[in-house]
Amino acid sequence: PTHCLVSLRPEIEHYMYQALAPSTHRTYQSAMRSYYIFCLQVGLPTFPISEDVIIYYVTSLARRLTYNTIRTYLVGLQSYSFMLGATNSLSSMHRLYYILRGIRRVQSRSRRPRRAPITIQHLDLLYNYVESRFSVFNAHMLRAVFSLSFYALLRASEYTSPYTHVFYADQTLLR
């Protein structure tokens, strides 16, 4: 019976891996790389995850990453920790909760100003700009895109692809 269970191990690992989307794997791998580098630099153990190590790690991240990115990294660490068989949860780390809360409050005070909406005057400036800088065809095409996005209240991500190497036909405006 033990041999039968051992033979199922690759299949278990395959299904565990398939539980997350490829983009999620990339994000979580970035989190793990960052965590390993941090632990190596300061000489702390990586696993099992301890609240003290995570607090130091999160505090170091707050110098260069946003609160939301830090939270995503922590979810990635938690995911890999669970895949390694750990049962301790980051949600039970109460001091970590307060550290994250403090990071969010501090970072929310230093946010960049909100972007102003595009007005009809801005749209007119855009029209004039493209007519003076582009060919007639490209100027008409850009005016059409600007008009559609303005009057349909679209965000840039709703009519363009966020990546140069990936195209989603079901999410990108087509001709």
PDB file of C-alpha atoms in Angstrom:
ATOM      1  CA  PRO A   1       0.000   0.000   0.000  1.00  0.00           C
ATOM      2  CA  THR A   2       2.852   2.464   0.755  1.00  0.00           C
ATOM      3  CA  HIS A   3       4.289   2.029  -2.751  1.00  0.00           C
ATOM      4  CA  CYS A   4       0.875   2.867  -4.210  1.00  0.00           C
ATOM      5  CA  LEU A   5       0.769   6.119  -2.220  1.00  0.00           C
ATOM      6  CA  VAL A   6       4.314   7.048  -3.240  1.00  0.00           C
ATOM      7  CA  SER A   7       3.424   6.585  -6.904  1.00  0.00           C
ATOM      8  CA  LEU A   8       0.617   9.139  -6.500  1.00  0.00           C
ATOM      9  CA  ARG A   9       3.016  11.853  -5.277  1.00  0.00           C
ATOM     10  CA  PRO A  10       3.863  13.272  -8.758  1.00  0.00           C
ATOM     11  CA  GLU A  11       0.170  13.463  -9.577  1.00  0.00           C
ATOM     12  CA  ILE A  12      -0.545  15.288  -6.301  1.00  0.00           C
ATOM     13  CA  GLU A  13       2.220  17.791  -7.066  1.00  0.00           C
ATOM     14  CA  HIS A  14       0.858  18.270 -10.596  1.00  0.00           C
ATOM     15  CA  TYR A  15      -2.631  19.101  -9.299  1.00  0.00           C
ATOM     16  CA  MET A  16      -1.217  21.410  -6.627  1.00  0.00           C
ATOM     17  CA  TYR A  17       0.711  23.279  -9.317  1.00  0.00           C
ATOM     18  CA  GLN A  18      -2.336  23.470 -11.586  1.00  0.00           C
ATOM     19  CA  ALA A  19      -4.397  25.093  -8.822  1.00  0.00           C
ATOM     20  CA  LEU A  20      -2.856  28.465  -9.700  1.00  0.00           C
ATOM     21  CA  ALA A  21      -2.768  30.391 -12.976  1.00  0.00           C
ATOM     22  CA  PRO A  22       0.626  30.846 -14.688  1.00  0.00           C
ATOM     23  CA  SER A  23       0.630  34.586 -13.941  1.00  0.00           C
ATOM     24  CA  THR A  24      -0.041  33.832 -10.280  1.00  0.00           C
ATOM     25  CA  HIS A  25       2.879  31.391 -10.263  1.00  0.00           C
ATOM     26  CA  ARG A  26       5.158  34.092 -11.675  1.00  0.00           C
ATOM     27  CA  THR A  27       4.064  36.569  -9.007  1.00  0.00           C
ATOM     28  CA  TYR A  28       4.477  34.008  -6.218  1.00  0.00           C
ATOM     29  CA  GLN A  29       7.896  32.975  -7.550  1.00  0.00           C
ATOM     30  CA  SER A  30       8.936  36.615  -7.418  1.00  0.00           C
ATOM     31  CA  ALA A  31       7.759  36.730  -3.807  1.00  0.00           C
ATOM     32  CA  MET A  32       9.676  33.556  -2.939  1.00  0.00           C
ATOM     33  CA  ARG A  33      12.851  34.832  -4.614  1.00  0.00           C
ATOM     34  CA  SER A  34      12.580  38.081  -2.688  1.00  0.00           C
ATOM     35  CA  TYR A  35      11.975  36.219   0.585  1.00  0.00           C
ATOM     36  CA  TYR A  36      14.902  33.816   0.063  1.00  0.00           C
ATOM     37  CA  ILE A  37      17.261  36.678  -0.782  1.00  0.00           C
ATOM     38  CA  PHE A  38      16.134  38.604   2.293  1.00  0.00           C
ATOM     39  CA  CYS A  39      16.622  35.593   4.585  1.00  0.00           C
ATOM     40  CA  LEU A  40      20.060  34.864   3.103  1.00  0.00           C
ATOM     41  CA  GLN A  41      21.192  38.472   3.482  1.00  0.00           C
ATOM     42  CA  VAL A  42      20.178  38.746   7.133  1.00  0.00           C
ATOM     43  CA  GLY A  43      20.936  35.142   8.109  1.00  0.00           C
ATOM     44  CA  LEU A  44      17.425  34.087   9.115  1.00  0.00           C
ATOM     45  CA  PRO A  45      15.737  30.714   8.427  1.00  0.00           C
ATOM     46  CA  THR A  46      13.214  30.618   5.594  1.00  0.00           C
ATOM     47  CA  PHE A  47      10.927  27.761   6.638  1.00  0.00           C
ATOM     48  CA  PRO A  48       8.943  27.033   8.654  1.00  0.00           C
ATOM     49  CA  ILE A  49       7.626  30.570   8.464  1.00  0.00           C
ATOM     50  CA  SER A  50       7.863  32.426  11.751  1.00  0.00           C
ATOM     51  CA  GLU A  51       6.111  35.654  12.637  1.00  0.00           C
ATOM     52  CA  ASP A  52       9.342  37.406  13.606  1.00  0.00           C
ATOM     53  CA  VAL A  53      11.046  36.654  10.280  1.00  0.00           C
ATOM     54  CA  ILE A  54       7.958  37.687   8.311  1.00  0.00           C
ATOM     55  CA  ILE A  55       7.722  40.968  10.262  1.00  0.00           C
ATOM     56  CA  TYR A  56      11.338  41.801   9.420  1.00  0.00           C
ATOM     57  CA  TYR A  57      10.758  40.822   5.798  1.00  0.00           C
ATOM     58  CA  VAL A  58       7.582  42.900   5.452  1.00  0.00           C
ATOM     59  CA  THR A  59       9.253  45.906   7.063  1.00  0.00           C
ATOM     60  CA  SER A  60      12.105  45.708   4.563  1.00  0.00           C
ATOM     61  CA  LEU A  61       9.605  45.460   1.686  1.00  0.00           C
ATOM     62  CA  ALA A  62       7.726  48.554   2.865  1.00  0.00           C
ATOM     63  CA  ARG A  63      10.729  50.668   1.856  1.00  0.00           C
ATOM     64  CA  ARG A  64      10.214  49.871  -1.829  1.00  0.00           C
ATOM     65  CA  LEU A  65       6.850  48.162  -2.416  1.00  0.00           C
ATOM     66  CA  THR A  66       3.243  49.174  -1.952  1.00  0.00           C
ATOM     67  CA  TYR A  67       0.980  47.684   0.686  1.00  0.00           C
ATOM     68  CA  ASN A  68      -0.991  45.744  -1.960  1.00  0.00           C
ATOM     69  CA  THR A  69       2.168  44.208  -3.430  1.00  0.00           C
ATOM     70  CA  ILE A  70       3.345  43.226   0.053  1.00  0.00           C
ATOM     71  CA  ARG A  71       0.010  41.515   0.692  1.00  0.00           C
ATOM     72  CA  THR A  72       0.306  39.646  -2.610  1.00  0.00           C
ATOM     73  CA  TYR A  73       3.830  38.523  -1.684  1.00  0.00           C
ATOM     74  CA  LEU A  74       2.562  37.259   1.670  1.00  0.00           C
ATOM     75  CA  VAL A  75      -0.200  35.280  -0.032  1.00  0.00           C
ATOM     76  CA  GLY A  76       2.484  33.744  -2.264  1.00  0.00           C
ATOM     77  CA  LEU A  77       4.611  32.804   0.751  1.00  0.00           C
ATOM     78  CA  GLN A  78       1.570  31.317   2.448  1.00  0.00           C
ATOM     79  CA  SER A  79       0.735  29.311  -0.660  1.00  0.00           C
ATOM     80  CA  TYR A  80       4.245  27.847  -0.951  1.00  0.00           C
ATOM     81  CA  SER A  81       4.300  27.174   2.765  1.00  0.00           C
ATOM     82  CA  PHE A  82       1.070  25.176   2.480  1.00  0.00           C
ATOM     83  CA  MET A  83       2.459  23.267  -0.529  1.00  0.00           C
ATOM     84  CA  LEU A  84       5.452  22.308   1.595  1.00  0.00           C
ATOM     85  CA  GLY A  85       3.057  20.866   4.169  1.00  0.00           C
ATOM     86  CA  ALA A  86       3.056  23.645   6.767  1.00  0.00           C
ATOM     87  CA  THR A  87      -0.148  24.242   8.666  1.00  0.00           C
ATOM     88  CA  ASN A  88       0.556  27.589  10.315  1.00  0.00           C
ATOM     89  CA  SER A  89      -1.374  30.472   8.784  1.00  0.00           C
ATOM     90  CA  LEU A  90      -0.283  34.082   8.407  1.00  0.00           C
ATOM     91  CA  SER A  91      -3.773  35.151   9.479  1.00  0.00           C
ATOM     92  CA  SER A  92      -3.001  33.918  12.991  1.00  0.00           C
ATOM     93  CA  MET A  93       0.018  36.246  13.261  1.00  0.00           C
ATOM     94  CA  HIS A  94      -1.451  39.179  15.160  1.00  0.00           C
ATOM     95  CA  ARG A  95       1.663  41.377  15.317  1.00  0.00           C
ATOM     96  CA  LEU A  96       2.042  40.993  11.560  1.00  0.00           C
ATOM     97  CA  TYR A  97      -1.537  42.226  11.156  1.00  0.00           C
ATOM     98  CA  TYR A  98      -0.677  45.431  13.021  1.00  0.00           C
ATOM     99  CA  ILE A  99       2.549  45.941  11.072  1.00  0.00           C
ATOM    100  CA  LEU A 100       0.625  45.629   7.791  1.00  0.00           C
ATOM    101  CA  ARG A 101      -2.031  47.992   9.059  1.00  0.00           C
ATOM    102  CA  GLY A 102       0.657  50.536   9.927  1.00  0.00           C
ATOM    103  CA  ILE A 103       2.283  50.173   6.496  1.00  0.00           C
ATOM    104  CA  ARG A 104      -1.066  50.756   4.801  1.00  0.00           C
ATOM    105  CA  ARG A 105      -1.752  53.876   6.885  1.00  0.00           C
ATOM    106  CA  VAL A 106       1.691  55.362   6.321  1.00  0.00           C
ATOM    107  CA  GLN A 107       1.653  54.653   2.598  1.00  0.00           C
ATOM    108  CA  SER A 108      -1.875  55.997   2.140  1.00  0.00           C
ATOM    109  CA  ARG A 109      -0.706  59.381   3.478  1.00  0.00           C
ATOM    110  CA  SER A 110       2.035  59.610   0.872  1.00  0.00           C
ATOM    111  CA  ARG A 111      -0.012  58.582  -2.170  1.00  0.00           C
ATOM    112  CA  ARG A 112       0.308  60.437  -5.397  1.00  0.00           C
ATOM    113  CA  PRO A 113      -2.577  62.764  -6.229  1.00  0.00           C
ATOM    114  CA  ARG A 114      -5.554  61.265  -8.000  1.00  0.00           C
ATOM    115  CA  ARG A 115      -5.528  61.572 -11.751  1.00  0.00           C
ATOM    116  CA  ALA A 116      -7.955  64.169 -13.033  1.00  0.00           C
ATOM    117  CA  PRO A 117     -10.588  63.012 -15.510  1.00  0.00           C
ATOM    118  CA  ILE A 118     -10.214  63.946 -19.148  1.00  0.00           C
ATOM    119  CA  THR A 119     -12.526  66.845 -19.989  1.00  0.00           C
ATOM    120  CA  ILE A 120     -13.893  67.902 -23.355  1.00  0.00           C
ATOM    121  CA  GLN A 121     -11.142  70.557 -23.440  1.00  0.00           C
ATOM    122  CA  HIS A 122      -8.500  67.840 -22.985  1.00  0.00           C
ATOM    123  CA  LEU A 123     -10.115  65.836 -25.764  1.00  0.00           C
ATOM    124  CA  ASP A 124      -9.926  68.862 -28.069  1.00  0.00           C
ATOM    125  CA  LEU A 125      -6.212  69.269 -27.235  1.00  0.00           C
ATOM    126  CA  LEU A 126      -5.629  65.592 -28.034  1.00  0.00           C
ATOM    127  CA  TYR A 127      -7.392  65.972 -31.377  1.00  0.00           C
ATOM    128  CA  ASN A 128      -5.264  68.987 -32.298  1.00  0.00           C
ATOM    129  CA  TYR A 129      -2.081  67.243 -31.220  1.00  0.00           C
ATOM    130  CA  VAL A 130      -2.609  64.087 -33.300  1.00  0.00           C
ATOM    131  CA  GLU A 131      -3.701  66.071 -36.359  1.00  0.00           C
ATOM    132  CA  SER A 132      -0.457  68.041 -36.260  1.00  0.00           C
ATOM    133  CA  ARG A 133       1.857  65.071 -35.614  1.00  0.00           C
ATOM    134  CA  PHE A 134       0.446  62.064 -37.453  1.00  0.00           C
ATOM    135  CA  SER A 135      -0.630  61.084 -40.944  1.00  0.00           C
ATOM    136  CA  VAL A 136      -4.267  61.627 -41.862  1.00  0.00           C
ATOM    137  CA  PHE A 137      -5.083  57.914 -41.449  1.00  0.00           C
ATOM    138  CA  ASN A 138      -3.382  57.613 -38.042  1.00  0.00           C
ATOM    139  CA  ALA A 139      -4.890  60.909 -36.866  1.00  0.00           C
ATOM    140  CA  HIS A 140      -8.402  59.668 -37.741  1.00  0.00           C
ATOM    141  CA  MET A 141      -7.714  56.334 -36.067  1.00  0.00           C
ATOM    142  CA  LEU A 142      -6.452  57.997 -32.871  1.00  0.00           C
ATOM    143  CA  ARG A 143      -9.357  60.459 -32.836  1.00  0.00           C
ATOM    144  CA  ALA A 144     -11.733  57.497 -33.082  1.00  0.00           C
ATOM    145  CA  VAL A 145     -10.011  55.740 -30.167  1.00  0.00           C
ATOM    146  CA  PHE A 146     -10.002  58.915 -28.063  1.00  0.00           C
ATOM    147  CA  SER A 147     -13.669  59.610 -28.846  1.00  0.00           C
ATOM    148  CA  LEU A 148     -14.782  56.079 -28.116  1.00  0.00           C
ATOM    149  CA  SER A 149     -12.876  55.901 -24.844  1.00  0.00           C
ATOM    150  CA  PHE A 150     -14.088  59.364 -23.791  1.00  0.00           C
ATOM    151  CA  TYR A 151     -17.774  58.924 -24.581  1.00  0.00           C
ATOM    152  CA  ALA A 152     -17.938  55.271 -23.497  1.00  0.00           C
ATOM    153  CA  LEU A 153     -16.066  56.121 -20.262  1.00  0.00           C
ATOM    154  CA  LEU A 154     -13.484  53.423 -20.943  1.00  0.00           C
ATOM    155  CA  ARG A 155     -10.252  52.953 -19.053  1.00  0.00           C
ATOM    156  CA  ALA A 156      -7.106  52.378 -21.093  1.00  0.00           C
ATOM    157  CA  SER A 157      -7.063  48.714 -20.016  1.00  0.00           C
ATOM    158  CA  GLU A 158     -10.504  48.266 -21.568  1.00  0.00           C
ATOM    159  CA  TYR A 159      -9.378  49.106 -25.096  1.00  0.00           C
ATOM    160  CA  THR A 160      -5.685  48.237 -25.132  1.00  0.00           C
ATOM    161  CA  SER A 161      -3.632  45.251 -24.117  1.00  0.00           C
ATOM    162  CA  PRO A 162      -1.587  45.783 -20.957  1.00  0.00           C
ATOM    163  CA  TYR A 163       1.225  43.640 -22.359  1.00  0.00           C
ATOM    164  CA  THR A 164       3.235  43.823 -25.551  1.00  0.00           C
ATOM    165  CA  HIS A 165       3.783  40.057 -25.600  1.00  0.00           C
ATOM    166  CA  VAL A 166       0.244  38.873 -24.745  1.00  0.00           C
ATOM    167  CA  PHE A 167      -2.986  39.619 -26.597  1.00  0.00           C
ATOM    168  CA  TYR A 168      -6.441  38.756 -25.276  1.00  0.00           C
ATOM    169  CA  ALA A 169      -8.946  38.960 -28.119  1.00  0.00           C
ATOM    170  CA  ASP A 170     -11.884  38.694 -25.726  1.00  0.00           C
ATOM    171  CA  GLN A 171     -10.662  41.631 -23.600  1.00  0.00           C
ATOM    172  CA  THR A 172      -9.140  44.005 -26.165  1.00  0.00           C
ATOM    173  CA  LEU A 173     -11.053  46.312 -28.469  1.00  0.00           C
ATOM    174  CA  LEU A 174     -10.754  45.104 -32.053  1.00  0.00           C
ATOM    175  CA  ARG A 175     -11.151  46.940 -35.334  1.00  0.00           C
TER     176      ARG A 175
END
